[in-house]
Coordinates of C-alpha atoms in Angstrom, one line a residue:
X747 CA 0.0 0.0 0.0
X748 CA 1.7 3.6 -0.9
X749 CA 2.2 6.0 1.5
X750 CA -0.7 8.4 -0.1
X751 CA -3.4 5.3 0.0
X752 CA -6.1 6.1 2.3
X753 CA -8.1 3.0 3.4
X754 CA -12.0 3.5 2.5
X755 CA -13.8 3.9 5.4
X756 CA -17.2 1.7 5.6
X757 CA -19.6 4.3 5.4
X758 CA -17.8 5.6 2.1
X759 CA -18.3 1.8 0.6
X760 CA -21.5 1.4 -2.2
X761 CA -24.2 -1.2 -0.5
X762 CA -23.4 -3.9 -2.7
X763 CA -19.7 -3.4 -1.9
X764 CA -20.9 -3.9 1.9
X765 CA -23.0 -6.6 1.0
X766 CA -20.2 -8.2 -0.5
X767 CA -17.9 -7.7 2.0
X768 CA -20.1 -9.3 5.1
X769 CA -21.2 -11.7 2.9
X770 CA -17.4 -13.2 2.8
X771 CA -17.6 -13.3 6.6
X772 CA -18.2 -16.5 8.4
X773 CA -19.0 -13.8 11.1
X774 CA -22.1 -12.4 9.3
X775 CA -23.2 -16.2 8.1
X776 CA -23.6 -16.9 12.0
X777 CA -25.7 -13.9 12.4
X778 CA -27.9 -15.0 9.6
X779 CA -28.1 -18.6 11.3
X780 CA -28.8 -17.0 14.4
X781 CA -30.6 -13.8 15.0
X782 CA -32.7 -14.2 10.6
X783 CA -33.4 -17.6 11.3
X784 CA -31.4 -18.7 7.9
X785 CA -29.8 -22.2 9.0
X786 CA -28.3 -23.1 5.8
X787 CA -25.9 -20.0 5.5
X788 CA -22.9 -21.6 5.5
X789 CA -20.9 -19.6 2.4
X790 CA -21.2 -16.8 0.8
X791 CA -23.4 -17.8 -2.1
X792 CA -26.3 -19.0 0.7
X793 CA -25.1 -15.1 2.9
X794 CA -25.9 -13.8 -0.8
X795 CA -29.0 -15.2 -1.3
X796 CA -29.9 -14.2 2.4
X797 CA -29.0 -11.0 1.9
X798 CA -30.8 -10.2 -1.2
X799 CA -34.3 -11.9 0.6
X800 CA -34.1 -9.7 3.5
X801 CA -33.3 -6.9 1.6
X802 CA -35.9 -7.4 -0.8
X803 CA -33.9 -7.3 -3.7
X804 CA -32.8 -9.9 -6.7
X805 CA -29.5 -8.8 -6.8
X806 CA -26.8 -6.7 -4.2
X807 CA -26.5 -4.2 -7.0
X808 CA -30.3 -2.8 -6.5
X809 CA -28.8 -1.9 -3.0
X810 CA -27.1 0.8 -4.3
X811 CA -30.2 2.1 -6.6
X812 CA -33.5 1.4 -4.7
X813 CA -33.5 3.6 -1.6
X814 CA -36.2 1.0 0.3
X815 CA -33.6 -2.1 -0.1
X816 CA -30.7 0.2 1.3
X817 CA -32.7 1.2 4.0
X818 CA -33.2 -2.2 4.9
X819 CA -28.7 -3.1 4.2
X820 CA -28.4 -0.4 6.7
X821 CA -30.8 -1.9 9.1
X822 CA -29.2 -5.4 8.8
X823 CA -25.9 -4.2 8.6
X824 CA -26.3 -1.9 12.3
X825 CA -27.9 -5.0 13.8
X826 CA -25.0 -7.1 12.6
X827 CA -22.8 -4.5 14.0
X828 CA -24.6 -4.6 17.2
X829 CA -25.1 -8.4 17.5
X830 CA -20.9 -8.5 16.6
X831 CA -20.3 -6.1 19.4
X832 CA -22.6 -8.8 22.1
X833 CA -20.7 -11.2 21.3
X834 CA -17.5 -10.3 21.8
X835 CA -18.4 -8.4 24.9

């Protein structure tokens, strides 16, 4: 990384770029097992399909364009936040 890289911060991230993100997390997968009820998520394919259920979309991209579905990636993504904190407390 050069000296003049500045590391994104998460907020600055598109949705889908989130959504992808968490969705590589074996973290998030056992948030979707435990708090959304989705007992399969075991990769990120099934944390994608999750995802895009909850979020009422057919694919992570529509996060970034339909303001409903990234009100609802926001939602899940503070809970997962909150749920991550928990844990580790």
């Amino acid at each position: 990384k050069s000296a003049g890289a500045k590391r994104m911060e998460w907020r600055d991230l598109q949705p889908a770029a989130q959504a992808g993100i968490r969705c590589n997390e074996p973290t998030f997968w056992a948030f979707l097992r435990e708090v959304h009820h989705y007992p399969d998520v075991k990769d990120s394919e099934l944390a994608s399909i999750a995802v895009r259920h909850l979020c009422t979309v057919s694919t992570r991209a529509e996060l970034g364009t339909n303001h409903a579905a990234r009100m609802l990636w926001k939602q899940l993504d503070d809970e997962f936040s909150i749920w991550k904190a928990m844990e580790r407390a």
